[in-house]
PDB file of C-alpha atoms and ligand atoms in Angstrom:
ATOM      1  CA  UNK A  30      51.091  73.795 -48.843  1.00  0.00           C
ATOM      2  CA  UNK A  31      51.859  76.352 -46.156  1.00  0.00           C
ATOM      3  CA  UNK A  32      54.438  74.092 -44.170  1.00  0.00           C
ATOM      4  CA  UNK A  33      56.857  71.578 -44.643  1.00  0.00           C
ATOM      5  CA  UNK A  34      56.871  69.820 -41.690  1.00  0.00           C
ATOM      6  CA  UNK A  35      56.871  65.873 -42.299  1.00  0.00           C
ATOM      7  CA  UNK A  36      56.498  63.320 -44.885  1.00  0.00           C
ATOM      8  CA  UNK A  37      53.410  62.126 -43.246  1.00  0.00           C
ATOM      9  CA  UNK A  38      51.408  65.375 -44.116  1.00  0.00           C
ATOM     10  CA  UNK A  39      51.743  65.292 -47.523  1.00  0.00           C
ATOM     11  CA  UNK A  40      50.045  63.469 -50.093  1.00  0.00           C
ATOM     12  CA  UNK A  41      51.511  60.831 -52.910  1.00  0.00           C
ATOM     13  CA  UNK A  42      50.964  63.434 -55.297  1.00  0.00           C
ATOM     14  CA  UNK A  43      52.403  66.428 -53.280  1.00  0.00           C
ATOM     15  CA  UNK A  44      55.961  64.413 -53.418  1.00  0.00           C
ATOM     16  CA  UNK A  45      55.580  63.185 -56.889  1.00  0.00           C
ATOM     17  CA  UNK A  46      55.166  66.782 -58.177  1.00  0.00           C
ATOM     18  CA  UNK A  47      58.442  67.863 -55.582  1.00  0.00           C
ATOM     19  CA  UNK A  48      60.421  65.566 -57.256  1.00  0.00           C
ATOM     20  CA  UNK A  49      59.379  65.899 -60.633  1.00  0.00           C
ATOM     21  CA  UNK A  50      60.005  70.019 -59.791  1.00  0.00           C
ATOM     22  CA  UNK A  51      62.923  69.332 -58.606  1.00  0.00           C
ATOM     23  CA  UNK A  52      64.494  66.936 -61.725  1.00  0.00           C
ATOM     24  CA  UNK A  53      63.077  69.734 -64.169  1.00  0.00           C
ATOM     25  CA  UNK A  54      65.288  72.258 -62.166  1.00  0.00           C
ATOM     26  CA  UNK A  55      67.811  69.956 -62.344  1.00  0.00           C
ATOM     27  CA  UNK A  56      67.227  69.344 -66.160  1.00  0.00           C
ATOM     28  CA  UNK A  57      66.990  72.996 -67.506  1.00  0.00           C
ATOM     29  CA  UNK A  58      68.952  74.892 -65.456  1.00  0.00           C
ATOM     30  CA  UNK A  59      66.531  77.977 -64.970  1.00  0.00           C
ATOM     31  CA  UNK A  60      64.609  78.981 -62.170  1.00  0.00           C
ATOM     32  CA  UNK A  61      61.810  81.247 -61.057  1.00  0.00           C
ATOM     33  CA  UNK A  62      62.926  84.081 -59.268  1.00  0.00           C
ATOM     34  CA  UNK A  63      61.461  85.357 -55.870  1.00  0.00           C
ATOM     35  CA  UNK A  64      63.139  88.439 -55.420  1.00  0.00           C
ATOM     36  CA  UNK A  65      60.723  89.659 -52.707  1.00  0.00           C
ATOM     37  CA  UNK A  66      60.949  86.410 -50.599  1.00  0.00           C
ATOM     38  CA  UNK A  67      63.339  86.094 -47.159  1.00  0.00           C
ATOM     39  CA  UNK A  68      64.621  83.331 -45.938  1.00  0.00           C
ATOM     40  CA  UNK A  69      65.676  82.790 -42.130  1.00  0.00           C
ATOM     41  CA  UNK A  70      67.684  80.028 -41.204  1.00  0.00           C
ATOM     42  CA  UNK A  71      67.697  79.290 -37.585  1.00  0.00           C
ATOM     43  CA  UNK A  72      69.942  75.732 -36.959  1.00  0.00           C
ATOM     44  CA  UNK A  73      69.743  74.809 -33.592  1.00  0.00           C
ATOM     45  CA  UNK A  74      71.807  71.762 -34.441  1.00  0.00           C
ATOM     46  CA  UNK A  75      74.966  71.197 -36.520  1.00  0.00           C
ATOM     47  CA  UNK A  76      74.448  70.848 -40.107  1.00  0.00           C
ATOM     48  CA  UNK A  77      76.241  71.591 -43.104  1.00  0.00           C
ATOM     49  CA  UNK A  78      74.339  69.887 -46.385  1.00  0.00           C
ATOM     50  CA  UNK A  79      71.222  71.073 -45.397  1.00  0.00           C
ATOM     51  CA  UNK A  80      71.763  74.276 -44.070  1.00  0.00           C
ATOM     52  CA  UNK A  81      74.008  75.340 -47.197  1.00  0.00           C
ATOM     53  CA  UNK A  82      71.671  73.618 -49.894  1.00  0.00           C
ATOM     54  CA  UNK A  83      68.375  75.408 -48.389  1.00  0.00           C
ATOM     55  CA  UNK A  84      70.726  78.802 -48.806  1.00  0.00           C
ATOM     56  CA  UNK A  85      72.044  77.979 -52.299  1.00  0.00           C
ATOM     57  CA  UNK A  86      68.809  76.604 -52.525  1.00  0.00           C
ATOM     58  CA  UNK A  87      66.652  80.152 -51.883  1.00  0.00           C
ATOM     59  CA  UNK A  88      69.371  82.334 -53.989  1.00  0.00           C
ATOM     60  CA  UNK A  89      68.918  80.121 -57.112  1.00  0.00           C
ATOM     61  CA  UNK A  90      65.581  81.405 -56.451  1.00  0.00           C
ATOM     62  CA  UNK A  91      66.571  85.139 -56.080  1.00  0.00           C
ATOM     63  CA  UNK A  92      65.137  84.917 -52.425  1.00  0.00           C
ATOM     64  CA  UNK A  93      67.248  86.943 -49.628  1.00  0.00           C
ATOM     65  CA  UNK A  94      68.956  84.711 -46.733  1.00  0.00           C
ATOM     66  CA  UNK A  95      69.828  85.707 -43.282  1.00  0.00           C
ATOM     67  CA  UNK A  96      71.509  83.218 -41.320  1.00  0.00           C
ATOM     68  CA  UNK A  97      70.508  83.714 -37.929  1.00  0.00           C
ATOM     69  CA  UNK A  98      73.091  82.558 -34.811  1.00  0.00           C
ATOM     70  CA  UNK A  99      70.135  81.294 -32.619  1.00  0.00           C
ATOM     71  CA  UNK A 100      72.633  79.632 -30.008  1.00  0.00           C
ATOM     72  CA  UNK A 101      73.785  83.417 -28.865  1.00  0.00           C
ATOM     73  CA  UNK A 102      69.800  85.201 -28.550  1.00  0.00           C
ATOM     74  CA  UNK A 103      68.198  85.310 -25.481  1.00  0.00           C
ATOM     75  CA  UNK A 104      64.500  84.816 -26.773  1.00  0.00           C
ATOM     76  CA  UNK A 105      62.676  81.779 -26.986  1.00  0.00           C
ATOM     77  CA  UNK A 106      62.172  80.392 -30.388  1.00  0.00           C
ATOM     78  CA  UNK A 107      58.245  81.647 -30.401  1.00  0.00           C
ATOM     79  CA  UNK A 108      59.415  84.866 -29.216  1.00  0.00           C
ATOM     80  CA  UNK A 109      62.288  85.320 -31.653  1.00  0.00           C
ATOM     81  CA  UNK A 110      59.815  84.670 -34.532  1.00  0.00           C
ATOM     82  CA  UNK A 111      56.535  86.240 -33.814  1.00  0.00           C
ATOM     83  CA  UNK A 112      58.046  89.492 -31.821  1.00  0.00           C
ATOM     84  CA  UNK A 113      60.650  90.300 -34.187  1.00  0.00           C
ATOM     85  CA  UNK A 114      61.033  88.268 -37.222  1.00  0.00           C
ATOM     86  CA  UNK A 115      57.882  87.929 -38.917  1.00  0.00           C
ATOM     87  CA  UNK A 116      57.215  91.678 -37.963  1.00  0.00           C
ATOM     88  CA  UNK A 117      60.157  92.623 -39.852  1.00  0.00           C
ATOM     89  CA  UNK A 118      58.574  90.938 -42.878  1.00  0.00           C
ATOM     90  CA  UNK A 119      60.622  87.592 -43.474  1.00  0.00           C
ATOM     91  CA  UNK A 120      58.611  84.864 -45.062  1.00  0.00           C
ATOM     92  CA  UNK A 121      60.686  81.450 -44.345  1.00  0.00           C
ATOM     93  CA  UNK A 122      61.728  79.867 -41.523  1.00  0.00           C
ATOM     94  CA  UNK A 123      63.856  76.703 -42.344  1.00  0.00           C
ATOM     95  CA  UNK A 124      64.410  75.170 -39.135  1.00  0.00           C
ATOM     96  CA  UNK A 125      66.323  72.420 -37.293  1.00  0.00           C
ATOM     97  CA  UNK A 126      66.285  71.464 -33.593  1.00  0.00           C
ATOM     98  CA  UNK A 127      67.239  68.747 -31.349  1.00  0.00           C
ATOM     99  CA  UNK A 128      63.456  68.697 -30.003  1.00  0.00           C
ATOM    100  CA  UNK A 129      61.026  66.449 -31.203  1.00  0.00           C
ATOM    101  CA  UNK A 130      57.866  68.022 -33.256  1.00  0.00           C
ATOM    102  CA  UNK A 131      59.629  71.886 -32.434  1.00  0.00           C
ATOM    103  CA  UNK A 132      58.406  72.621 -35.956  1.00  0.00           C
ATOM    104  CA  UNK A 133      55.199  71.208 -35.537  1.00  0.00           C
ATOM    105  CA  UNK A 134      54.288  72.852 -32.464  1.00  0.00           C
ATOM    106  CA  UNK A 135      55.370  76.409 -33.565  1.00  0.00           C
ATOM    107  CA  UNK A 136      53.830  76.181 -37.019  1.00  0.00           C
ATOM    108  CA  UNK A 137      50.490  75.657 -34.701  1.00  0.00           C
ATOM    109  CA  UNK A 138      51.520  78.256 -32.167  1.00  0.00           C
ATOM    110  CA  UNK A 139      52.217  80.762 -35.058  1.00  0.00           C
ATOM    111  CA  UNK A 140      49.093  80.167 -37.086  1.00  0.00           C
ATOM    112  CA  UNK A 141      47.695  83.300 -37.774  1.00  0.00           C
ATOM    113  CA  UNK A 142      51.055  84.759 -38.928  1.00  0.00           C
ATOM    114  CA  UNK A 143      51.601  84.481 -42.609  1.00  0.00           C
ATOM    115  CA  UNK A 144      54.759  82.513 -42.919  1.00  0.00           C
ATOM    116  CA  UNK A 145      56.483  79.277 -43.904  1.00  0.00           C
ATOM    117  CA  UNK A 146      58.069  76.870 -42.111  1.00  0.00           C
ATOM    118  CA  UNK A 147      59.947  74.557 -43.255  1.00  0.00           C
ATOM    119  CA  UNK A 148      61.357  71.040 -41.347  1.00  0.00           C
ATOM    120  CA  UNK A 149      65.467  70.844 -41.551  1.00  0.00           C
ATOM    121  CA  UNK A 150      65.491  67.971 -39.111  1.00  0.00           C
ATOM    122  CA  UNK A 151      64.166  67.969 -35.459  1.00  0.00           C
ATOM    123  CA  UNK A 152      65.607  65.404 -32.884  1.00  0.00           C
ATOM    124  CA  UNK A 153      64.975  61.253 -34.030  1.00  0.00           C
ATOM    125  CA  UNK A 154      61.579  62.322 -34.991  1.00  0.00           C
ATOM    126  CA  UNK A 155      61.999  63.170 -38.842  1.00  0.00           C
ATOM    127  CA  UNK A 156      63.896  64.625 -41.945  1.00  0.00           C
ATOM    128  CA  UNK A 157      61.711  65.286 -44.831  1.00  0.00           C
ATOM    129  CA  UNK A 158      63.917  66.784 -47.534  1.00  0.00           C
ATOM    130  CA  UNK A 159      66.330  64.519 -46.668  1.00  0.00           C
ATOM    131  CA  UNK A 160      63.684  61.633 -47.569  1.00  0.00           C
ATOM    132  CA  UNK A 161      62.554  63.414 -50.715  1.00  0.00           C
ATOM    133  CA  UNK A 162      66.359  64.538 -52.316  1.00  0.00           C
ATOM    134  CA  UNK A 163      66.650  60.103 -51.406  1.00  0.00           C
ATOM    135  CA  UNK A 164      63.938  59.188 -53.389  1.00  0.00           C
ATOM    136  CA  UNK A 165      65.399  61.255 -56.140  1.00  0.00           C
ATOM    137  CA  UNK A 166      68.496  60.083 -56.140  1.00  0.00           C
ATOM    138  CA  UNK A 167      66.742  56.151 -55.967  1.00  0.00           C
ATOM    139  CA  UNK A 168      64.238  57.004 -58.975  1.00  0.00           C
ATOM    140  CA  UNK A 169      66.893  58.789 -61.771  1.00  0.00           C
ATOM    141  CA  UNK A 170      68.555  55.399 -61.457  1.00  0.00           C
ATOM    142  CA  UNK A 171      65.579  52.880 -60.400  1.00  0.00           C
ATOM    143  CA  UNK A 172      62.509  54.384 -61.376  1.00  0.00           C
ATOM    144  CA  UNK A 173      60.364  51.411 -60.450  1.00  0.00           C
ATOM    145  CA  UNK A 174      59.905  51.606 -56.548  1.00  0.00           C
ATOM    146  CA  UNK A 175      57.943  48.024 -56.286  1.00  0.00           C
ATOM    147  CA  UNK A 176      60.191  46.152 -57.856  1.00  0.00           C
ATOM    148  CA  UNK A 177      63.066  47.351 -54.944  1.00  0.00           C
ATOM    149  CA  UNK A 178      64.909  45.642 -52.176  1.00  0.00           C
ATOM    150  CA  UNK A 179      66.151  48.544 -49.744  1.00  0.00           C
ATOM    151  CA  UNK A 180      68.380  47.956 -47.301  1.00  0.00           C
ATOM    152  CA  UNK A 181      69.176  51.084 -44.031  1.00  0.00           C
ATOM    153  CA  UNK A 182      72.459  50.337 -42.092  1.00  0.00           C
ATOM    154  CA  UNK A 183      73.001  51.503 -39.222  1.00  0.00           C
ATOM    155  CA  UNK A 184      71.801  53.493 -35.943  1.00  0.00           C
ATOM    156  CA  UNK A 185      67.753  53.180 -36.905  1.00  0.00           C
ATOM    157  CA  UNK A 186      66.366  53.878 -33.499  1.00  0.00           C
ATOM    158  CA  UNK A 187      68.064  57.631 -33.468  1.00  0.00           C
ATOM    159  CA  UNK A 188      67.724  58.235 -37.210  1.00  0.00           C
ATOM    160  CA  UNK A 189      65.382  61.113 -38.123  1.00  0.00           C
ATOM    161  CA  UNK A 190      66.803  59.748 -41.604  1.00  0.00           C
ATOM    162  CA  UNK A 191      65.314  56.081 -40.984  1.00  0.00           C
ATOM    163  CA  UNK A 192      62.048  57.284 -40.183  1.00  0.00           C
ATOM    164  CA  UNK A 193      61.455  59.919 -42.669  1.00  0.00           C
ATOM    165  CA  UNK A 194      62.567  57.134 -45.028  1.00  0.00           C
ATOM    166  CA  UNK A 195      60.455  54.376 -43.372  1.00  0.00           C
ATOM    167  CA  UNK A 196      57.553  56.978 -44.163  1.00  0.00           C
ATOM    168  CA  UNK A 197      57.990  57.560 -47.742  1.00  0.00           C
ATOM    169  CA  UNK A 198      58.645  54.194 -48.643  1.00  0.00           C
ATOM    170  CA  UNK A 199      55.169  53.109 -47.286  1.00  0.00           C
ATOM    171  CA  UNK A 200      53.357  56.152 -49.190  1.00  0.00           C
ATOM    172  CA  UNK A 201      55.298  55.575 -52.430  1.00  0.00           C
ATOM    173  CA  UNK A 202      55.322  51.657 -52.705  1.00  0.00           C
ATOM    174  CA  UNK A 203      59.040  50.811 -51.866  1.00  0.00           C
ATOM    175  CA  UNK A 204      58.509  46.803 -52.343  1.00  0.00           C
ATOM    176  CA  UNK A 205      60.584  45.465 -49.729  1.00  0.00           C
ATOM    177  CA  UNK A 206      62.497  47.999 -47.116  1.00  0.00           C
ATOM    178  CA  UNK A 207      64.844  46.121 -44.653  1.00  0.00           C
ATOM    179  CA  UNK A 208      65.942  47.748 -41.524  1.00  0.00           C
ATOM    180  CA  UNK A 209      69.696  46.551 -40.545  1.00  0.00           C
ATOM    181  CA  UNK A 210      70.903  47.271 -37.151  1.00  0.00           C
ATOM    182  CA  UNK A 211      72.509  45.648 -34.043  1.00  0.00           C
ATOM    183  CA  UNK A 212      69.940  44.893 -31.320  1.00  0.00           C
ATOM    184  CA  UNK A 213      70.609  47.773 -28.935  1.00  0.00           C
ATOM    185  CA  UNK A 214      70.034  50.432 -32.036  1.00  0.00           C
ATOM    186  CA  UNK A 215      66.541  48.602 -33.089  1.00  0.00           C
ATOM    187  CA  UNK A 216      63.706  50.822 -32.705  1.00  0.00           C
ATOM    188  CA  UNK A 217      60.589  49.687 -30.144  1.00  0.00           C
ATOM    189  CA  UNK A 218      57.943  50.764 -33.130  1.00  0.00           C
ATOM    190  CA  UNK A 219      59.147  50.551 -37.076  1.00  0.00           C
ATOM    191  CA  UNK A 220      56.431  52.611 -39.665  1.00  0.00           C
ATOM    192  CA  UNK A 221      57.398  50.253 -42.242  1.00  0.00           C
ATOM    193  CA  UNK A 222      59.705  47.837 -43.060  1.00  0.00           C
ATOM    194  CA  UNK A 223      61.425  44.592 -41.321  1.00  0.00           C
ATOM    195  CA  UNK A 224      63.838  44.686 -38.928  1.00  0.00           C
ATOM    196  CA  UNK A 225      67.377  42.712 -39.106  1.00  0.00           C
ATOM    197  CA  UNK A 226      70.432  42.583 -37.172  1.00  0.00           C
ATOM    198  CA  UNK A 227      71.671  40.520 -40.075  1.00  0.00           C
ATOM    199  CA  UNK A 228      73.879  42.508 -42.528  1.00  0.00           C
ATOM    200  CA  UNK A 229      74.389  39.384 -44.757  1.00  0.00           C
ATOM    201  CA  UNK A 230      70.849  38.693 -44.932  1.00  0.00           C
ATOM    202  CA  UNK A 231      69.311  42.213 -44.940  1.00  0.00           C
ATOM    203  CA  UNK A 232      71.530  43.104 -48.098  1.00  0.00           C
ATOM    204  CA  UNK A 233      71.733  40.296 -50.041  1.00  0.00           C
ATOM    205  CA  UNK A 234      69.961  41.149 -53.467  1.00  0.00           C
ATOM    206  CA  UNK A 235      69.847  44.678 -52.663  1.00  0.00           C
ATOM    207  CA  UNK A 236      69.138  47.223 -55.548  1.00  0.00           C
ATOM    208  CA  UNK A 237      69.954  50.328 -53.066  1.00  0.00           C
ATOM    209  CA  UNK A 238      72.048  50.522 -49.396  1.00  0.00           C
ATOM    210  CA  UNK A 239      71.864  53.224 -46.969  1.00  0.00           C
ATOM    211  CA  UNK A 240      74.618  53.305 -44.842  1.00  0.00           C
ATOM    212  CA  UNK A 241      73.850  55.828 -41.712  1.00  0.00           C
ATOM    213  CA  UNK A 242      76.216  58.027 -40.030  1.00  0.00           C
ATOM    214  CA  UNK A 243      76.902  56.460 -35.924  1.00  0.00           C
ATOM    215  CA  UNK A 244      75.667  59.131 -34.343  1.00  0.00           C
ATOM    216  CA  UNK A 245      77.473  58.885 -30.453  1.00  0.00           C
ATOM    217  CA  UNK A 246      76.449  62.091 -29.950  1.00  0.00           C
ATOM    218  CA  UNK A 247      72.476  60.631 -29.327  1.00  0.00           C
ATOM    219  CA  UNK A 248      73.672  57.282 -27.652  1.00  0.00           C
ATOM    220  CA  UNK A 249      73.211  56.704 -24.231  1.00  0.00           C
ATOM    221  CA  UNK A 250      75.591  54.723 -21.738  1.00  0.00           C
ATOM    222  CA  UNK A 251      73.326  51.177 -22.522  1.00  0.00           C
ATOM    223  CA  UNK A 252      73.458  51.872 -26.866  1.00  0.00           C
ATOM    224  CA  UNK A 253      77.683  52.269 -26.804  1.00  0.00           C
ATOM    225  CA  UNK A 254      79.152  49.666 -29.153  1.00  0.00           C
ATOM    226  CA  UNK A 255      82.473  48.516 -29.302  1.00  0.00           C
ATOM    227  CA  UNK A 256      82.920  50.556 -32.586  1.00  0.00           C
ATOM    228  CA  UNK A 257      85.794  47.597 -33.903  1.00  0.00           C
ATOM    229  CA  UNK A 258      83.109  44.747 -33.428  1.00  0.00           C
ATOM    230  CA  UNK A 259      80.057  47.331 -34.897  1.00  0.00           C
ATOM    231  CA  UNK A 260      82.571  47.792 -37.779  1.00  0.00           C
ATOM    232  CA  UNK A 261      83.418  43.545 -38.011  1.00  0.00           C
ATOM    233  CA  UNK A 262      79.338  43.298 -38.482  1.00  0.00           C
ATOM    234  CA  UNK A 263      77.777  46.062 -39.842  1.00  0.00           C
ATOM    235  CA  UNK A 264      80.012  47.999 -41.913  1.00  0.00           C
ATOM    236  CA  UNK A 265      79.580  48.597 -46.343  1.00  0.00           C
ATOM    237  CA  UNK A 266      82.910  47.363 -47.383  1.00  0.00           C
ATOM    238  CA  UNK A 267      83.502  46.386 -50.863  1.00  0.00           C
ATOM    239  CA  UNK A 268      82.926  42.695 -49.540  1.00  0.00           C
ATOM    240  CA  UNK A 269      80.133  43.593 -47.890  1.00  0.00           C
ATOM    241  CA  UNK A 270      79.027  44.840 -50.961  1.00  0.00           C
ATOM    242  CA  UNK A 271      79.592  41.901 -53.236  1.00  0.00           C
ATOM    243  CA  UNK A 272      76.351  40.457 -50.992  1.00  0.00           C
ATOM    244  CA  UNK A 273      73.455  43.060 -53.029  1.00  0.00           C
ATOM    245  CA  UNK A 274      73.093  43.081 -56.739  1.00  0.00           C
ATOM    246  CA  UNK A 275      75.744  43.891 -59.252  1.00  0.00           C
ATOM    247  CA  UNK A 276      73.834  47.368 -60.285  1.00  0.00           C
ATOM    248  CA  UNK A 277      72.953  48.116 -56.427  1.00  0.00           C
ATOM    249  CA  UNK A 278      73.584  52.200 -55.633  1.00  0.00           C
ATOM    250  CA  UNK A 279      75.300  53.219 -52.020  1.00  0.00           C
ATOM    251  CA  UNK A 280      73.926  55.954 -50.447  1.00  0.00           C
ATOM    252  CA  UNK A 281      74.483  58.016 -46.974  1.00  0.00           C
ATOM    253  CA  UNK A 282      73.248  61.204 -45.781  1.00  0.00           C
ATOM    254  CA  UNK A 283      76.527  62.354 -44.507  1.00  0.00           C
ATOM    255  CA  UNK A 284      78.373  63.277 -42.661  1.00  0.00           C
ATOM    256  CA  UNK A 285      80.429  59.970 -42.969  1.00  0.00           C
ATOM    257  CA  UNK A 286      82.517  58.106 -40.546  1.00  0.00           C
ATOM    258  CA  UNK A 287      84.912  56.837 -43.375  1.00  0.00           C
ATOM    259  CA  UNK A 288      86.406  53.235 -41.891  1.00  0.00           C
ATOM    260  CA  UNK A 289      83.247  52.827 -39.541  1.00  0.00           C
ATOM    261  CA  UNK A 290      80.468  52.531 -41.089  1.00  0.00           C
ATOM    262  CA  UNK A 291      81.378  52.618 -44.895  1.00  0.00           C
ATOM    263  CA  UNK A 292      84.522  52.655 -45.993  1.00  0.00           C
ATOM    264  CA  UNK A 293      85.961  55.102 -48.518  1.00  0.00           C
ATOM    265  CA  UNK A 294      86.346  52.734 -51.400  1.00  0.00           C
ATOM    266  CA  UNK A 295      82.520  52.078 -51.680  1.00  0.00           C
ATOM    267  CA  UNK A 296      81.648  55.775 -50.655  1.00  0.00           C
ATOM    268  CA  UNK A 297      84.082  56.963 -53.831  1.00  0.00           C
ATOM    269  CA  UNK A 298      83.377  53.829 -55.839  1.00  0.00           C
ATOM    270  CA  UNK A 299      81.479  53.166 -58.644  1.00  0.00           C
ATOM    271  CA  UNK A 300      78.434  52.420 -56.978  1.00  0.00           C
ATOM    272  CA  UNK A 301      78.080  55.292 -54.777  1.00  0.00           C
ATOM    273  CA  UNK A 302      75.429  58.214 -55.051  1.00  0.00           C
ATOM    274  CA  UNK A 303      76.731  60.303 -52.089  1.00  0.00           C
ATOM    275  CA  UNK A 304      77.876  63.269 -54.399  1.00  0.00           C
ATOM    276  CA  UNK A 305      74.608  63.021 -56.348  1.00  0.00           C
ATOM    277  CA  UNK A 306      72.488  63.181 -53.051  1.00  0.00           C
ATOM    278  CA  UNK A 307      74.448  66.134 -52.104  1.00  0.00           C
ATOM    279  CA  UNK A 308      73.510  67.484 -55.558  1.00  0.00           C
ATOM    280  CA  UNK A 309      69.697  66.580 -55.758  1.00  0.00           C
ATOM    281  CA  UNK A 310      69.360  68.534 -52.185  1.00  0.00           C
ATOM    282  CA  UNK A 311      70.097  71.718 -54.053  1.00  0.00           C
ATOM    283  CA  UNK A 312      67.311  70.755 -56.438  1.00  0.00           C
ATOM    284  CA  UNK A 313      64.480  69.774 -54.086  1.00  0.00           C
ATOM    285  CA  UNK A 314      64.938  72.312 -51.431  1.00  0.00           C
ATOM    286  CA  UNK A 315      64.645  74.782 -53.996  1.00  0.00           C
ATOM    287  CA  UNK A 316      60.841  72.805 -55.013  1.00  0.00           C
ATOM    288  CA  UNK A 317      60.134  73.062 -51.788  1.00  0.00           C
ATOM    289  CA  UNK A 318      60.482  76.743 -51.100  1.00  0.00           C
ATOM    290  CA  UNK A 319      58.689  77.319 -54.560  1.00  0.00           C
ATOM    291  CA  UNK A 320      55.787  74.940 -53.627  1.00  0.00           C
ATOM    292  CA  UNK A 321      55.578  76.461 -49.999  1.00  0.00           C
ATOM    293  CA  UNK A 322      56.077  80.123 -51.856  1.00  0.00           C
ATOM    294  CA  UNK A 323      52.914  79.634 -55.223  1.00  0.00           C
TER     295      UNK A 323
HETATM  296  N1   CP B   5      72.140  64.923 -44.184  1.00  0.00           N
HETATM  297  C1   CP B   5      72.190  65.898 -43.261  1.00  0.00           C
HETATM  298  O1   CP B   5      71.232  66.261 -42.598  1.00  0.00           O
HETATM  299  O2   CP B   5      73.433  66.476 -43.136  1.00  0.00           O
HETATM  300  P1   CP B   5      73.752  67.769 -42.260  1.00  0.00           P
HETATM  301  O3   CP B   5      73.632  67.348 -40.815  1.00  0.00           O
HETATM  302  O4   CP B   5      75.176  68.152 -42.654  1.00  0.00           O
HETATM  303  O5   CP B   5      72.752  68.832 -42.606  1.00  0.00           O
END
């Protein structure tokens, strides 16, 4: 692997053998060390799990990090990297950006240089660590993917989340995947899946929830909601909850709109598996950089 770029390129057994990497770093507690390795992190976006769990994520490795404040440099993101940063010798580039397939197109534009990149997120299009540190935290408690009903609340037609999900569940077998949104935030094409605007129905027997963040930042003037009635219909409450099986497991990718779409007595409560996401992306962004580094 000389990219990490989106579930789609990699292969059943490529993201078996990241998450089994990633539960033995989890299991023994030590790690390879790549003392030579350098890590840049350029966010063009927001982020706080992701960017600090790929940083925690390269030191457990012994890798350097430089955290780069790509909102203040003048140079394009092709010039930053191939004029500068890959001459001075760093080896990484984790990566997020508001544009659609940014990563893709500059790991193709940047071919002949010797470096990684690596996908933190780029506009609705996809989130591939996210989808693998999910998976995860699914399998430690429900190993057997077939036999699941999934259910993904929330804003699916602006969810890089939802997609990169959508996409592993196909590859790895998920046996039923329900998409649950209101009308207006139902995407045109779905990679896998059904589609619901029924919360009842879509999470009734479910083994695992996703609740998604509403993201207003990426809704247009037709997609507002009345966020009291989106709240009345689609929110994880701990009656909402009653609806999917007695073991189900919560999950969100953060960051949360506590009392909008989940409130905090599921997201704290017994069946919740925020925390442990959090955790697990430690794990498997550190099996990524040492698959992307061997
Ligand atoms: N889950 C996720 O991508 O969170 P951040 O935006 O904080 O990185």
């Amino acid at each position: 692997m000389k990219h990490f770029l989106d579930i789609n390129r990699l292969s059943v057994e490529d993201i078996q053998l990241l998450i089994e990497k990633a539960l033995l770093f989890k299991r023994e507690g030590n790690f390879p060390k790549y003392e030579s390795q350098i890590v840049a992190q350029l966010f063009y976006e927001n982020s706080t799990r992701t960017r600090v769990s790929f940083e925690l994520a390269a030191k457990q490795l012994g890798m350097k990090v430089i955290n780069l404040d790509v909102n203040h440099s003048s140079e394009s993101k092709g010039e930053l990297i191939e004029d500068t940063l890959a001459a001075m010798g760093i080896h990484f580039f984790v990566i997020r950006h508001h544009q659609n397939y940014m990563q893709e197109d500059l790991a193709k534009t940047l071919s002949a240089y010797d470096i990684h990149i690596v996908n933190a997120g780029d506009g609705t299009h996809a989130h591939p660590s996210q989808a693998i540190l999910d998976l995860m935290t699914i399998m430690e408690d429900k190993p057997n993917l077939r036999d699941l009903k999934i259910a993904i609340v929330g804003n699916i037609k602006h969810s890089r989340v939802a997609n990169s999900f959508q996409n592993i569940s196909a590859k790895m077998g998920v046996g039923e995947l329900v998409l649950v949104a209101p009308k207006i935030w139902q995407p045109e094409q779905i990679h896998y899946g059904r589609v619901t605007s029924d919360l009842e129905e879509g999470i009734r027997d479910a083994d695992v929830i996703i609740s998604l963040r509403v993201q207003n930042e990426r809704l247009v003037a037709s997609e507002q909601l009345d966020m009291s009635r989106y709240r009345g219909q689609f929110a994880l409450t701990e009656g909402t909850l009653k609806l999917a099986k007695a073991d189900a497991i919560v999950m969100h990718p953060g960051p949360l709109n506590r009392g909008i779409e989940i409130d905090s007595s599921v997201a704290d409560g017994p069946h919740s598996r925020i925390l442990t996401q959090v955790q697990n992306g430690v794990f498997v962004r550190m099996a990524i950089l040492d698959s992307l580094v061997r």
